[in-house]
PDB file of C-alpha atoms in Angstrom:
ATOM      1  CA  UNK A   1      14.139 -25.347 -28.460  1.00 53.00           C
ATOM      2  CA  UNK A   2      17.840 -25.532 -27.665  1.00 57.00           C
ATOM      3  CA  UNK A   3      19.308 -27.175 -24.692  1.00 54.00           C
ATOM      4  CA  UNK A   4      19.947 -23.933 -22.900  1.00 54.00           C
ATOM      5  CA  UNK A   5      16.240 -22.990 -23.135  1.00 57.00           C
ATOM      6  CA  UNK A   6      15.362 -26.438 -22.234  1.00 57.00           C
ATOM      7  CA  UNK A   7      17.586 -26.294 -19.144  1.00 56.00           C
ATOM      8  CA  UNK A   8      16.175 -22.980 -18.020  1.00 65.00           C
ATOM      9  CA  UNK A   9      12.703 -24.367 -18.135  1.00 77.00           C
ATOM     10  CA  UNK A  10      13.566 -27.196 -15.835  1.00 89.00           C
ATOM     11  CA  UNK A  11      15.160 -24.860 -13.178  1.00 94.00           C
ATOM     12  CA  UNK A  12      13.162 -24.131 -10.201  1.00 95.00           C
ATOM     13  CA  UNK A  13      14.053 -22.507  -6.878  1.00 94.00           C
ATOM     14  CA  UNK A  14      12.774 -24.286  -3.730  1.00 94.00           C
ATOM     15  CA  UNK A  15      11.601 -22.148  -1.132  1.00 91.00           C
ATOM     16  CA  UNK A  16      10.232 -22.698   2.480  1.00 88.00           C
ATOM     17  CA  UNK A  17       6.904 -21.075   3.240  1.00 86.00           C
ATOM     18  CA  UNK A  18       4.776 -21.770   6.346  1.00 82.00           C
ATOM     19  CA  UNK A  19       6.835 -24.923   7.231  1.00 83.00           C
ATOM     20  CA  UNK A  20       6.326 -26.357   3.695  1.00 87.00           C
ATOM     21  CA  UNK A  21       8.490 -26.527   0.478  1.00 91.00           C
ATOM     22  CA  UNK A  22       7.304 -25.205  -2.543  1.00 93.00           C
ATOM     23  CA  UNK A  23       9.039 -24.543  -5.909  1.00 94.00           C
ATOM     24  CA  UNK A  24       8.944 -21.419  -8.207  1.00 93.00           C
ATOM     25  CA  UNK A  25      10.208 -21.305 -11.745  1.00 93.00           C
ATOM     26  CA  UNK A  26      13.651 -19.925 -11.840  1.00 94.00           C
ATOM     27  CA  UNK A  27      12.883 -17.811 -14.700  1.00 92.00           C
ATOM     28  CA  UNK A  28      10.618 -15.575 -12.438  1.00 92.00           C
ATOM     29  CA  UNK A  29      13.201 -15.129  -9.679  1.00 93.00           C
ATOM     30  CA  UNK A  30      15.710 -12.266  -9.783  1.00 93.00           C
ATOM     31  CA  UNK A  31      17.552 -12.737  -6.404  1.00 90.00           C
ATOM     32  CA  UNK A  32      17.410 -13.760  -2.723  1.00 90.00           C
ATOM     33  CA  UNK A  33      17.635 -10.690  -0.796  1.00 91.00           C
ATOM     34  CA  UNK A  34      18.816 -10.232   2.945  1.00 89.00           C
ATOM     35  CA  UNK A  35      16.104  -9.100   5.373  1.00 88.00           C
ATOM     36  CA  UNK A  36      15.554  -5.414   5.044  1.00 90.00           C
ATOM     37  CA  UNK A  37      13.169  -3.098   6.740  1.00 92.00           C
ATOM     38  CA  UNK A  38       9.546  -3.565   5.797  1.00 93.00           C
ATOM     39  CA  UNK A  39       7.603  -0.344   5.507  1.00 96.00           C
ATOM     40  CA  UNK A  40       3.739  -0.349   5.789  1.00 95.00           C
ATOM     41  CA  UNK A  41       1.118   2.191   5.159  1.00 97.00           C
ATOM     42  CA  UNK A  42      -2.631   2.052   4.935  1.00 97.00           C
ATOM     43  CA  UNK A  43      -4.046   0.103   1.897  1.00 97.00           C
ATOM     44  CA  UNK A  44      -6.825  -2.206   1.082  1.00 94.00           C
ATOM     45  CA  UNK A  45      -4.887  -4.784  -1.189  1.00 92.00           C
ATOM     46  CA  UNK A  46      -5.071  -8.186   0.192  1.00 86.00           C
ATOM     47  CA  UNK A  47      -1.932 -10.228   0.803  1.00 87.00           C
ATOM     48  CA  UNK A  48       0.259  -7.185   0.773  1.00 93.00           C
ATOM     49  CA  UNK A  49       2.168  -6.452   4.044  1.00 92.00           C
ATOM     50  CA  UNK A  50       3.975  -3.458   2.681  1.00 95.00           C
ATOM     51  CA  UNK A  51       7.021  -2.528   0.604  1.00 97.00           C
ATOM     52  CA  UNK A  52      10.868  -2.683   0.889  1.00 96.00           C
ATOM     53  CA  UNK A  53      13.562  -0.919  -0.846  1.00 94.00           C
ATOM     54  CA  UNK A  54      15.973  -3.009  -3.057  1.00 92.00           C
ATOM     55  CA  UNK A  55      18.611  -1.710  -5.336  1.00 89.00           C
ATOM     56  CA  UNK A  56      16.927   1.628  -5.399  1.00 88.00           C
ATOM     57  CA  UNK A  57      13.526   0.216  -6.182  1.00 92.00           C
ATOM     58  CA  UNK A  58      10.431   0.066  -4.122  1.00 95.00           C
ATOM     59  CA  UNK A  59       9.020  -3.465  -4.027  1.00 96.00           C
ATOM     60  CA  UNK A  60       5.700  -4.769  -2.758  1.00 96.00           C
ATOM     61  CA  UNK A  61       5.961  -7.617  -0.477  1.00 95.00           C
ATOM     62  CA  UNK A  62       3.554 -10.400  -0.574  1.00 92.00           C
ATOM     63  CA  UNK A  63       2.651 -12.312   2.682  1.00 88.00           C
ATOM     64  CA  UNK A  64       2.568 -15.600   1.170  1.00 85.00           C
ATOM     65  CA  UNK A  65       2.560 -17.360   4.499  1.00 84.00           C
ATOM     66  CA  UNK A  66      -0.451 -15.622   5.453  1.00 80.00           C
ATOM     67  CA  UNK A  67      -2.147 -16.898   2.344  1.00 79.00           C
ATOM     68  CA  UNK A  68      -1.108 -20.511   2.817  1.00 81.00           C
ATOM     69  CA  UNK A  69      -1.188 -20.759   6.679  1.00 76.00           C
ATOM     70  CA  UNK A  70      -3.785 -18.073   7.827  1.00 73.00           C
ATOM     71  CA  UNK A  71      -0.962 -16.665   9.986  1.00 72.00           C
ATOM     72  CA  UNK A  72       1.527 -13.760   9.112  1.00 68.00           C
ATOM     73  CA  UNK A  73       4.928 -14.328   8.787  1.00 64.00           C
ATOM     74  CA  UNK A  74       6.690 -13.524  11.874  1.00 64.00           C
ATOM     75  CA  UNK A  75      10.385 -14.626  11.382  1.00 66.00           C
ATOM     76  CA  UNK A  76      12.001 -14.976   7.989  1.00 69.00           C
ATOM     77  CA  UNK A  77      15.470 -14.857   7.061  1.00 75.00           C
ATOM     78  CA  UNK A  78      15.347 -13.658   3.360  1.00 87.00           C
ATOM     79  CA  UNK A  79      13.261 -12.025   0.647  1.00 92.00           C
ATOM     80  CA  UNK A  80      12.778 -13.826  -2.648  1.00 92.00           C
ATOM     81  CA  UNK A  81      12.484 -11.209  -5.249  1.00 94.00           C
ATOM     82  CA  UNK A  82      10.344 -12.539  -8.234  1.00 93.00           C
ATOM     83  CA  UNK A  83       8.689 -11.118 -11.288  1.00 91.00           C
ATOM     84  CA  UNK A  84       4.895 -10.871 -11.296  1.00 89.00           C
ATOM     85  CA  UNK A  85       3.064 -10.201 -14.441  1.00 86.00           C
ATOM     86  CA  UNK A  86       0.366  -7.452 -14.859  1.00 86.00           C
ATOM     87  CA  UNK A  87      -0.945  -7.826 -18.647  1.00 85.00           C
ATOM     88  CA  UNK A  88       1.676  -6.569 -20.825  1.00 88.00           C
ATOM     89  CA  UNK A  89       3.954  -5.464 -17.971  1.00 90.00           C
ATOM     90  CA  UNK A  90       5.698  -6.918 -15.082  1.00 90.00           C
ATOM     91  CA  UNK A  91       6.832  -5.910 -11.610  1.00 93.00           C
ATOM     92  CA  UNK A  92       9.429  -7.259  -9.132  1.00 94.00           C
ATOM     93  CA  UNK A  93       7.971  -8.474  -5.965  1.00 94.00           C
ATOM     94  CA  UNK A  94       9.278  -9.765  -2.649  1.00 95.00           C
ATOM     95  CA  UNK A  95       8.109 -12.791  -0.740  1.00 92.00           C
ATOM     96  CA  UNK A  96       9.372 -13.268   2.785  1.00 90.00           C
ATOM     97  CA  UNK A  97      10.925 -16.873   3.001  1.00 88.00           C
ATOM     98  CA  UNK A  98      11.786 -18.573   6.242  1.00 77.00           C
ATOM     99  CA  UNK A  99      14.516 -20.767   5.123  1.00 71.00           C
ATOM    100  CA  UNK A 100      17.292 -20.939   2.505  1.00 78.00           C
ATOM    101  CA  UNK A 101      16.402 -21.480  -0.940  1.00 87.00           C
ATOM    102  CA  UNK A 102      18.046 -23.839  -3.245  1.00 90.00           C
ATOM    103  CA  UNK A 103      18.256 -24.085  -7.110  1.00 92.00           C
ATOM    104  CA  UNK A 104      17.226 -27.502  -8.580  1.00 93.00           C
ATOM    105  CA  UNK A 105      16.793 -28.895 -12.186  1.00 93.00           C
ATOM    106  CA  UNK A 106      13.917 -31.061 -12.492  1.00 92.00           C
ATOM    107  CA  UNK A 107      11.164 -31.538 -15.126  1.00 93.00           C
ATOM    108  CA  UNK A 108       7.773 -30.339 -14.165  1.00 94.00           C
ATOM    109  CA  UNK A 109       4.776 -32.766 -14.468  1.00 93.00           C
ATOM    110  CA  UNK A 110       1.013 -32.044 -14.155  1.00 93.00           C
ATOM    111  CA  UNK A 111      -0.202 -31.275 -10.614  1.00 90.00           C
ATOM    112  CA  UNK A 112      -2.163 -33.966  -8.919  1.00 87.00           C
ATOM    113  CA  UNK A 113      -5.903 -33.933  -9.327  1.00 88.00           C
ATOM    114  CA  UNK A 114      -6.473 -32.752  -5.847  1.00 88.00           C
ATOM    115  CA  UNK A 115      -3.917 -30.004  -5.825  1.00 88.00           C
ATOM    116  CA  UNK A 116      -4.967 -26.680  -4.607  1.00 89.00           C
ATOM    117  CA  UNK A 117      -5.563 -23.846  -7.437  1.00 89.00           C
ATOM    118  CA  UNK A 118      -2.154 -22.285  -6.866  1.00 89.00           C
ATOM    119  CA  UNK A 119      -0.159 -25.308  -7.479  1.00 93.00           C
ATOM    120  CA  UNK A 120       0.479 -25.513 -11.270  1.00 93.00           C
ATOM    121  CA  UNK A 121       2.613 -28.479 -11.284  1.00 94.00           C
ATOM    122  CA  UNK A 122       5.088 -30.864  -9.423  1.00 95.00           C
ATOM    123  CA  UNK A 123       8.550 -31.544  -9.451  1.00 95.00           C
ATOM    124  CA  UNK A 124      10.602 -34.388  -7.926  1.00 93.00           C
ATOM    125  CA  UNK A 125      13.856 -33.421  -5.962  1.00 90.00           C
ATOM    126  CA  UNK A 126      15.716 -36.016  -4.076  1.00 87.00           C
ATOM    127  CA  UNK A 127      12.950 -38.195  -2.554  1.00 89.00           C
ATOM    128  CA  UNK A 128      10.267 -35.423  -2.424  1.00 91.00           C
ATOM    129  CA  UNK A 129       7.587 -34.216  -4.624  1.00 93.00           C
ATOM    130  CA  UNK A 130       7.418 -30.561  -4.366  1.00 94.00           C
ATOM    131  CA  UNK A 131       4.271 -28.460  -5.685  1.00 94.00           C
ATOM    132  CA  UNK A 132       5.129 -25.584  -8.103  1.00 95.00           C
ATOM    133  CA  UNK A 133       3.676 -22.272  -6.929  1.00 92.00           C
ATOM    134  CA  UNK A 134       1.864 -20.124  -9.201  1.00 90.00           C
ATOM    135  CA  UNK A 135       1.979 -16.813  -7.515  1.00 86.00           C
ATOM    136  CA  UNK A 136      -0.744 -15.202  -9.770  1.00 85.00           C
ATOM    137  CA  UNK A 137      -3.104 -17.865  -8.706  1.00 87.00           C
ATOM    138  CA  UNK A 138      -2.112 -17.721  -5.125  1.00 86.00           C
ATOM    139  CA  UNK A 139      -2.919 -13.791  -4.977  1.00 82.00           C
ATOM    140  CA  UNK A 140      -6.022 -14.359  -6.911  1.00 80.00           C
ATOM    141  CA  UNK A 141      -7.211 -17.244  -4.687  1.00 77.00           C
ATOM    142  CA  UNK A 142      -6.346 -15.165  -1.665  1.00 72.00           C
ATOM    143  CA  UNK A 143      -8.304 -12.061  -2.922  1.00 69.00           C
ATOM    144  CA  UNK A 144     -11.265 -14.002  -3.662  1.00 65.00           C
ATOM    145  CA  UNK A 145     -11.410 -15.478  -0.248  1.00 63.00           C
ATOM    146  CA  UNK A 146     -10.863 -12.213   1.204  1.00 61.00           C
ATOM    147  CA  UNK A 147     -13.846 -10.675  -0.705  1.00 55.00           C
ATOM    148  CA  UNK A 148     -16.006 -13.547   0.223  1.00 55.00           C
ATOM    149  CA  UNK A 149     -15.055 -13.406   3.866  1.00 57.00           C
ATOM    150  CA  UNK A 150     -15.719  -9.643   4.025  1.00 56.00           C
ATOM    151  CA  UNK A 151     -19.062 -10.259   2.224  1.00 54.00           C
ATOM    152  CA  UNK A 152     -19.935 -12.894   4.951  1.00 55.00           C
ATOM    153  CA  UNK A 153     -19.259 -10.374   7.603  1.00 51.00           C
ATOM    154  CA  UNK A 154     -21.861  -7.839   6.177  1.00 48.00           C
TER     155      UNK A 154
ATOM    156  CA  UNK B   1      19.301 -16.243  -9.248  1.00 54.00           C
ATOM    157  CA  UNK B   2      21.901 -14.827  -6.837  1.00 52.00           C
ATOM    158  CA  UNK B   3      22.115 -14.279  -3.257  1.00 51.00           C
ATOM    159  CA  UNK B   4      22.912 -10.561  -2.900  1.00 54.00           C
ATOM    160  CA  UNK B   5      24.521  -8.629  -0.299  1.00 49.00           C
ATOM    161  CA  UNK B   6      23.200  -5.380   1.565  1.00 47.00           C
ATOM    162  CA  UNK B   7      23.427  -2.597  -0.956  1.00 46.00           C
ATOM    163  CA  UNK B   8      22.788   1.133  -0.873  1.00 44.00           C
ATOM    164  CA  UNK B   9      19.688   2.286  -2.668  1.00 45.00           C
ATOM    165  CA  UNK B  10      20.018   3.833  -6.026  1.00 47.00           C
ATOM    166  CA  UNK B  11      16.965   6.044  -6.169  1.00 44.00           C
ATOM    167  CA  UNK B  12      15.388   6.205  -9.669  1.00 52.00           C
ATOM    168  CA  UNK B  13      13.991   9.615 -10.047  1.00 49.00           C
ATOM    169  CA  UNK B  14      10.527   9.268 -11.141  1.00 60.00           C
ATOM    170  CA  UNK B  15       9.081  12.710 -10.566  1.00 69.00           C
ATOM    171  CA  UNK B  16      11.144  15.759  -9.909  1.00 74.00           C
ATOM    172  CA  UNK B  17      11.854  16.817  -6.466  1.00 82.00           C
ATOM    173  CA  UNK B  18       9.174  19.075  -4.777  1.00 91.00           C
ATOM    174  CA  UNK B  19       8.370  20.484  -1.536  1.00 95.00           C
ATOM    175  CA  UNK B  20       6.160  18.630   0.681  1.00 97.00           C
ATOM    176  CA  UNK B  21       4.480  18.665   4.029  1.00 97.00           C
ATOM    177  CA  UNK B  22       4.889  15.553   6.188  1.00 97.00           C
ATOM    178  CA  UNK B  23       1.880  15.007   8.576  1.00 98.00           C
ATOM    179  CA  UNK B  24       0.571  12.259  10.762  1.00 97.00           C
ATOM    180  CA  UNK B  25      -2.700  10.534  10.682  1.00 97.00           C
ATOM    181  CA  UNK B  26      -3.369   8.018  13.406  1.00 96.00           C
ATOM    182  CA  UNK B  27       0.405   8.274  14.264  1.00 94.00           C
ATOM    183  CA  UNK B  28       1.079   7.354  10.589  1.00 96.00           C
ATOM    184  CA  UNK B  29       3.384   9.239   8.394  1.00 97.00           C
ATOM    185  CA  UNK B  30       1.997  10.902   4.948  1.00 98.00           C
ATOM    186  CA  UNK B  31       3.181  13.455   2.556  1.00 98.00           C
ATOM    187  CA  UNK B  32       1.220  16.042   0.623  1.00 98.00           C
ATOM    188  CA  UNK B  33       2.652  18.259  -1.986  1.00 96.00           C
ATOM    189  CA  UNK B  34       3.107  21.862  -0.115  1.00 97.00           C
ATOM    190  CA  UNK B  35       1.498  23.562  -2.988  1.00 95.00           C
ATOM    191  CA  UNK B  36      -1.659  21.525  -2.691  1.00 97.00           C
ATOM    192  CA  UNK B  37      -2.212  23.010   0.868  1.00 97.00           C
ATOM    193  CA  UNK B  38      -3.715  26.586   0.992  1.00 95.00           C
ATOM    194  CA  UNK B  39      -3.736  26.872   4.909  1.00 94.00           C
ATOM    195  CA  UNK B  40      -2.932  24.965   8.123  1.00 96.00           C
ATOM    196  CA  UNK B  41      -5.111  25.813  11.009  1.00 94.00           C
ATOM    197  CA  UNK B  42      -5.596  24.424  14.496  1.00 95.00           C
ATOM    198  CA  UNK B  43      -8.922  22.863  15.016  1.00 93.00           C
ATOM    199  CA  UNK B  44      -9.424  25.363  17.808  1.00 91.00           C
ATOM    200  CA  UNK B  45      -9.047  28.382  15.486  1.00 89.00           C
ATOM    201  CA  UNK B  46     -11.622  27.117  13.098  1.00 85.00           C
ATOM    202  CA  UNK B  47     -14.212  25.833  15.288  1.00 80.00           C
ATOM    203  CA  UNK B  48     -16.298  28.889  15.082  1.00 81.00           C
ATOM    204  CA  UNK B  49     -16.329  28.714  11.268  1.00 80.00           C
ATOM    205  CA  UNK B  50     -17.544  25.184  11.392  1.00 85.00           C
ATOM    206  CA  UNK B  51     -21.020  23.694  10.521  1.00 87.00           C
ATOM    207  CA  UNK B  52     -22.091  20.184  11.499  1.00 85.00           C
ATOM    208  CA  UNK B  53     -22.813  17.883   8.695  1.00 81.00           C
ATOM    209  CA  UNK B  54     -24.629  14.651   8.651  1.00 79.00           C
ATOM    210  CA  UNK B  55     -24.247  12.211   5.696  1.00 80.00           C
ATOM    211  CA  UNK B  56     -24.607   8.492   6.291  1.00 82.00           C
ATOM    212  CA  UNK B  57     -23.319   8.083   2.817  1.00 86.00           C
ATOM    213  CA  UNK B  58     -20.059   9.643   3.483  1.00 92.00           C
ATOM    214  CA  UNK B  59     -19.187   9.338   7.105  1.00 92.00           C
ATOM    215  CA  UNK B  60     -15.625  10.675   6.977  1.00 95.00           C
ATOM    216  CA  UNK B  61     -17.217  14.043   6.584  1.00 94.00           C
ATOM    217  CA  UNK B  62     -19.052  15.379   9.672  1.00 91.00           C
ATOM    218  CA  UNK B  63     -18.293  19.088   9.265  1.00 91.00           C
ATOM    219  CA  UNK B  64     -17.963  21.811   6.833  1.00 92.00           C
ATOM    220  CA  UNK B  65     -16.075  25.066   7.230  1.00 93.00           C
ATOM    221  CA  UNK B  66     -16.266  28.296   5.506  1.00 89.00           C
ATOM    222  CA  UNK B  67     -13.205  30.141   3.974  1.00 86.00           C
ATOM    223  CA  UNK B  68     -13.157  33.014   1.675  1.00 83.00           C
ATOM    224  CA  UNK B  69     -16.892  32.544   1.132  1.00 87.00           C
ATOM    225  CA  UNK B  70     -16.305  28.846   0.142  1.00 89.00           C
ATOM    226  CA  UNK B  71     -17.867  25.778   1.907  1.00 90.00           C
ATOM    227  CA  UNK B  72     -15.053  23.248   2.473  1.00 94.00           C
ATOM    228  CA  UNK B  73     -15.990  19.647   3.474  1.00 94.00           C
ATOM    229  CA  UNK B  74     -13.909  18.589   6.578  1.00 95.00           C
ATOM    230  CA  UNK B  75     -12.530  14.827   5.891  1.00 96.00           C
ATOM    231  CA  UNK B  76     -11.436  12.941   9.108  1.00 96.00           C
ATOM    232  CA  UNK B  77      -8.139  11.517   7.961  1.00 97.00           C
ATOM    233  CA  UNK B  78      -8.348   8.615  10.248  1.00 97.00           C
ATOM    234  CA  UNK B  79     -11.680   7.589   8.885  1.00 96.00           C
ATOM    235  CA  UNK B  80     -10.512   8.099   5.391  1.00 97.00           C
ATOM    236  CA  UNK B  81      -7.538   5.775   5.630  1.00 97.00           C
ATOM    237  CA  UNK B  82      -9.361   3.270   7.883  1.00 96.00           C
ATOM    238  CA  UNK B  83      -7.121   3.942  10.791  1.00 97.00           C
ATOM    239  CA  UNK B  84      -7.706   3.919  14.533  1.00 96.00           C
ATOM    240  CA  UNK B  85      -9.319   7.157  15.561  1.00 94.00           C
ATOM    241  CA  UNK B  86      -7.065   9.672  17.024  1.00 94.00           C
ATOM    242  CA  UNK B  87      -8.181  13.332  18.186  1.00 93.00           C
ATOM    243  CA  UNK B  88      -6.953  15.633  15.353  1.00 95.00           C
ATOM    244  CA  UNK B  89      -5.300  18.841  16.353  1.00 95.00           C
ATOM    245  CA  UNK B  90      -4.825  20.464  12.925  1.00 97.00           C
ATOM    246  CA  UNK B  91      -6.841  21.117   9.688  1.00 96.00           C
ATOM    247  CA  UNK B  92      -5.198  21.159   6.190  1.00 97.00           C
ATOM    248  CA  UNK B  93      -7.345  23.237   3.988  1.00 96.00           C
ATOM    249  CA  UNK B  94      -6.486  22.210   0.473  1.00 96.00           C
ATOM    250  CA  UNK B  95      -6.021  24.567  -2.474  1.00 94.00           C
ATOM    251  CA  UNK B  96      -8.380  24.261  -5.624  1.00 89.00           C
ATOM    252  CA  UNK B  97     -10.352  21.619  -3.929  1.00 93.00           C
ATOM    253  CA  UNK B  98     -13.147  22.196  -1.440  1.00 94.00           C
ATOM    254  CA  UNK B  99     -11.682  19.814   0.964  1.00 96.00           C
ATOM    255  CA  UNK B 100     -10.128  20.307   4.445  1.00 96.00           C
ATOM    256  CA  UNK B 101      -8.386  17.310   6.284  1.00 97.00           C
ATOM    257  CA  UNK B 102      -8.229  16.699   9.963  1.00 97.00           C
ATOM    258  CA  UNK B 103      -4.739  15.329  11.088  1.00 97.00           C
ATOM    259  CA  UNK B 104      -2.952  14.566  14.174  1.00 96.00           C
ATOM    260  CA  UNK B 105      -0.063  17.080  13.596  1.00 96.00           C
ATOM    261  CA  UNK B 106       2.684  18.284  11.013  1.00 97.00           C
ATOM    262  CA  UNK B 107       5.936  16.592  11.384  1.00 95.00           C
ATOM    263  CA  UNK B 108       7.725  19.087   9.360  1.00 95.00           C
ATOM    264  CA  UNK B 109       8.076  20.553   5.556  1.00 95.00           C
ATOM    265  CA  UNK B 110      10.802  19.190   3.527  1.00 96.00           C
ATOM    266  CA  UNK B 111      11.687  18.461   0.001  1.00 95.00           C
ATOM    267  CA  UNK B 112      10.958  15.020  -1.416  1.00 93.00           C
ATOM    268  CA  UNK B 113      13.932  14.095  -3.639  1.00 89.00           C
ATOM    269  CA  UNK B 114      11.615  11.648  -5.768  1.00 89.00           C
ATOM    270  CA  UNK B 115       8.239  10.268  -5.796  1.00 93.00           C
ATOM    271  CA  UNK B 116       7.777   6.675  -7.058  1.00 94.00           C
ATOM    272  CA  UNK B 117       4.930   5.297  -8.839  1.00 94.00           C
ATOM    273  CA  UNK B 118       2.811   3.012  -6.378  1.00 96.00           C
ATOM    274  CA  UNK B 119       3.537  -0.614  -7.348  1.00 96.00           C
ATOM    275  CA  UNK B 120       1.130  -2.293  -9.531  1.00 95.00           C
ATOM    276  CA  UNK B 121       0.434  -4.963  -6.899  1.00 94.00           C
ATOM    277  CA  UNK B 122      -1.524  -2.222  -4.915  1.00 95.00           C
ATOM    278  CA  UNK B 123      -4.803  -2.512  -6.491  1.00 92.00           C
ATOM    279  CA  UNK B 124      -7.310  -1.124  -3.977  1.00 94.00           C
ATOM    280  CA  UNK B 125      -8.442   2.131  -2.804  1.00 95.00           C
ATOM    281  CA  UNK B 126      -4.882   3.266  -2.201  1.00 97.00           C
ATOM    282  CA  UNK B 127      -4.439   3.886  -5.855  1.00 97.00           C
ATOM    283  CA  UNK B 128      -6.927   6.756  -5.540  1.00 97.00           C
ATOM    284  CA  UNK B 129      -5.540   7.714  -2.048  1.00 97.00           C
ATOM    285  CA  UNK B 130      -1.862   8.098  -3.136  1.00 98.00           C
ATOM    286  CA  UNK B 131       0.052   9.740  -5.851  1.00 95.00           C
ATOM    287  CA  UNK B 132       3.039   7.523  -5.208  1.00 96.00           C
ATOM    288  CA  UNK B 133       5.622   6.643  -2.452  1.00 97.00           C
ATOM    289  CA  UNK B 134       8.589   8.790  -1.360  1.00 96.00           C
ATOM    290  CA  UNK B 135      11.806   7.715   0.226  1.00 93.00           C
ATOM    291  CA  UNK B 136      12.547  10.025   3.096  1.00 91.00           C
ATOM    292  CA  UNK B 137      15.516   9.181   5.437  1.00 87.00           C
ATOM    293  CA  UNK B 138      14.990   5.615   6.211  1.00 88.00           C
ATOM    294  CA  UNK B 139      11.170   5.800   5.696  1.00 93.00           C
ATOM    295  CA  UNK B 140       8.989   5.049   2.724  1.00 96.00           C
ATOM    296  CA  UNK B 141       5.925   7.190   3.206  1.00 97.00           C
ATOM    297  CA  UNK B 142       2.886   7.488   0.885  1.00 98.00           C
ATOM    298  CA  UNK B 143       2.374  10.743  -0.912  1.00 97.00           C
ATOM    299  CA  UNK B 144      -1.295  11.549  -0.876  1.00 98.00           C
ATOM    300  CA  UNK B 145      -3.237  12.773  -3.912  1.00 97.00           C
ATOM    301  CA  UNK B 146      -5.326  15.594  -2.862  1.00 97.00           C
ATOM    302  CA  UNK B 147      -8.101  14.733  -5.205  1.00 96.00           C
ATOM    303  CA  UNK B 148      -8.290  11.078  -3.469  1.00 96.00           C
ATOM    304  CA  UNK B 149      -9.816  12.514  -0.263  1.00 97.00           C
ATOM    305  CA  UNK B 150     -13.404  12.830  -1.994  1.00 96.00           C
ATOM    306  CA  UNK B 151     -14.560  11.381  -5.183  1.00 94.00           C
ATOM    307  CA  UNK B 152     -16.921  13.029  -7.528  1.00 93.00           C
ATOM    308  CA  UNK B 153     -19.665  10.726  -6.398  1.00 93.00           C
ATOM    309  CA  UNK B 154     -19.087  11.780  -2.790  1.00 93.00           C
ATOM    310  CA  UNK B 155     -18.957  15.412  -3.624  1.00 91.00           C
ATOM    311  CA  UNK B 156     -22.308  15.004  -5.252  1.00 91.00           C
ATOM    312  CA  UNK B 157     -23.830  13.159  -2.211  1.00 90.00           C
ATOM    313  CA  UNK B 158     -22.495  15.881   0.197  1.00 90.00           C
ATOM    314  CA  UNK B 159     -23.781  18.782  -1.959  1.00 87.00           C
ATOM    315  CA  UNK B 160     -27.401  17.491  -1.387  1.00 84.00           C
ATOM    316  CA  UNK B 161     -26.947  17.612   2.595  1.00 74.00           C
ATOM    317  CA  UNK B 162     -27.908  20.794   4.348  1.00 66.00           C
ATOM    318  CA  UNK B 163     -25.872  22.074   7.243  1.00 54.00           C
ATOM    319  CA  UNK B 164     -25.939  23.815  10.631  1.00 47.00           C
ATOM    320  CA  UNK B 165     -23.634  25.594  12.968  1.00 44.00           C
ATOM    321  CA  UNK B 166     -21.839  23.535  15.749  1.00 45.00           C
ATOM    322  CA  UNK B 167     -19.649  24.815  18.600  1.00 47.00           C
ATOM    323  CA  UNK B 168     -15.846  24.342  19.201  1.00 44.00           C
ATOM    324  CA  UNK B 169     -15.964  20.979  21.218  1.00 47.00           C
ATOM    325  CA  UNK B 170     -17.833  19.069  18.509  1.00 47.00           C
ATOM    326  CA  UNK B 171     -15.194  19.769  15.698  1.00 51.00           C
ATOM    327  CA  UNK B 172     -12.365  18.899  17.933  1.00 47.00           C
ATOM    328  CA  UNK B 173     -14.158  15.799  19.104  1.00 46.00           C
ATOM    329  CA  UNK B 174     -15.406  14.658  15.541  1.00 44.00           C
ATOM    330  CA  UNK B 175     -12.863  12.112  15.286  1.00 41.00           C
ATOM    331  CA  UNK B 176     -13.785  10.314  18.435  1.00 42.00           C
ATOM    332  CA  UNK B 177     -17.506   9.770  17.616  1.00 40.00           C
TER     333      UNK B 177
END
């Protein structure tokens, strides 16, 4: 591994979701986009609040705040556009974030033993330890909890 | 990563332009290819040709209508898309499928410049409901797949249920039941 690859592996974007700080691998992040109109339509996929149009593409919007706090994100300042993998392919997705994001260089360590399933590691920035978000796991956890909740209602 | 400014969209054409009917169900916009629709009628005008239908397995169908010696299953659009019930005023009678759809109203006919594939993130029933998404003016609206209104299994269940004639008011009020 050369120095450049090693450097990019250690780059993370710090984002603010539901009043907490999380980190996302910078290699997954395309851009921080300004707030644009959210278009919603009927669907049954958990965690998705609709789509936005960005650079001529229609991007699904993940309401990560709802998954983390149980409340829908009411006010957000930007959309973080990140890549999500689907088998052999991938797709750009948008996550509403309620604060400015920052890029940090830090080495990721293993998550704490009691970390939730969607935290895949930890980084230290300044005096803080920030959990590294696994978007796939977050969607999976939320989908499973949605299914369990709907089964409990039946 | 970069912080980007507002930009104007550069639509990627996924499918060629096509004529479409923009309609509303429960005050939500949808599009359907114009050539997928054989006829648009008011609920008043077809009530005489409607028969009541009881199928607990497929609650979105409560009536059939007969057109050109063919029986069409009338799908309530609000129930199909799990939207709040709104009294329908029009019926879209589909071409090549024995399906008619109750809708609020037609907004207009237009040409869709492009239809985008539904993002992979959408993994639920909407993958059957929609062919894709279209950008029209400042809106993104789903383009319905006519085959998505009733599955083969739903057709099979419906075919086994007998029907009986009903008066006008019951077809109009079907959505509110």
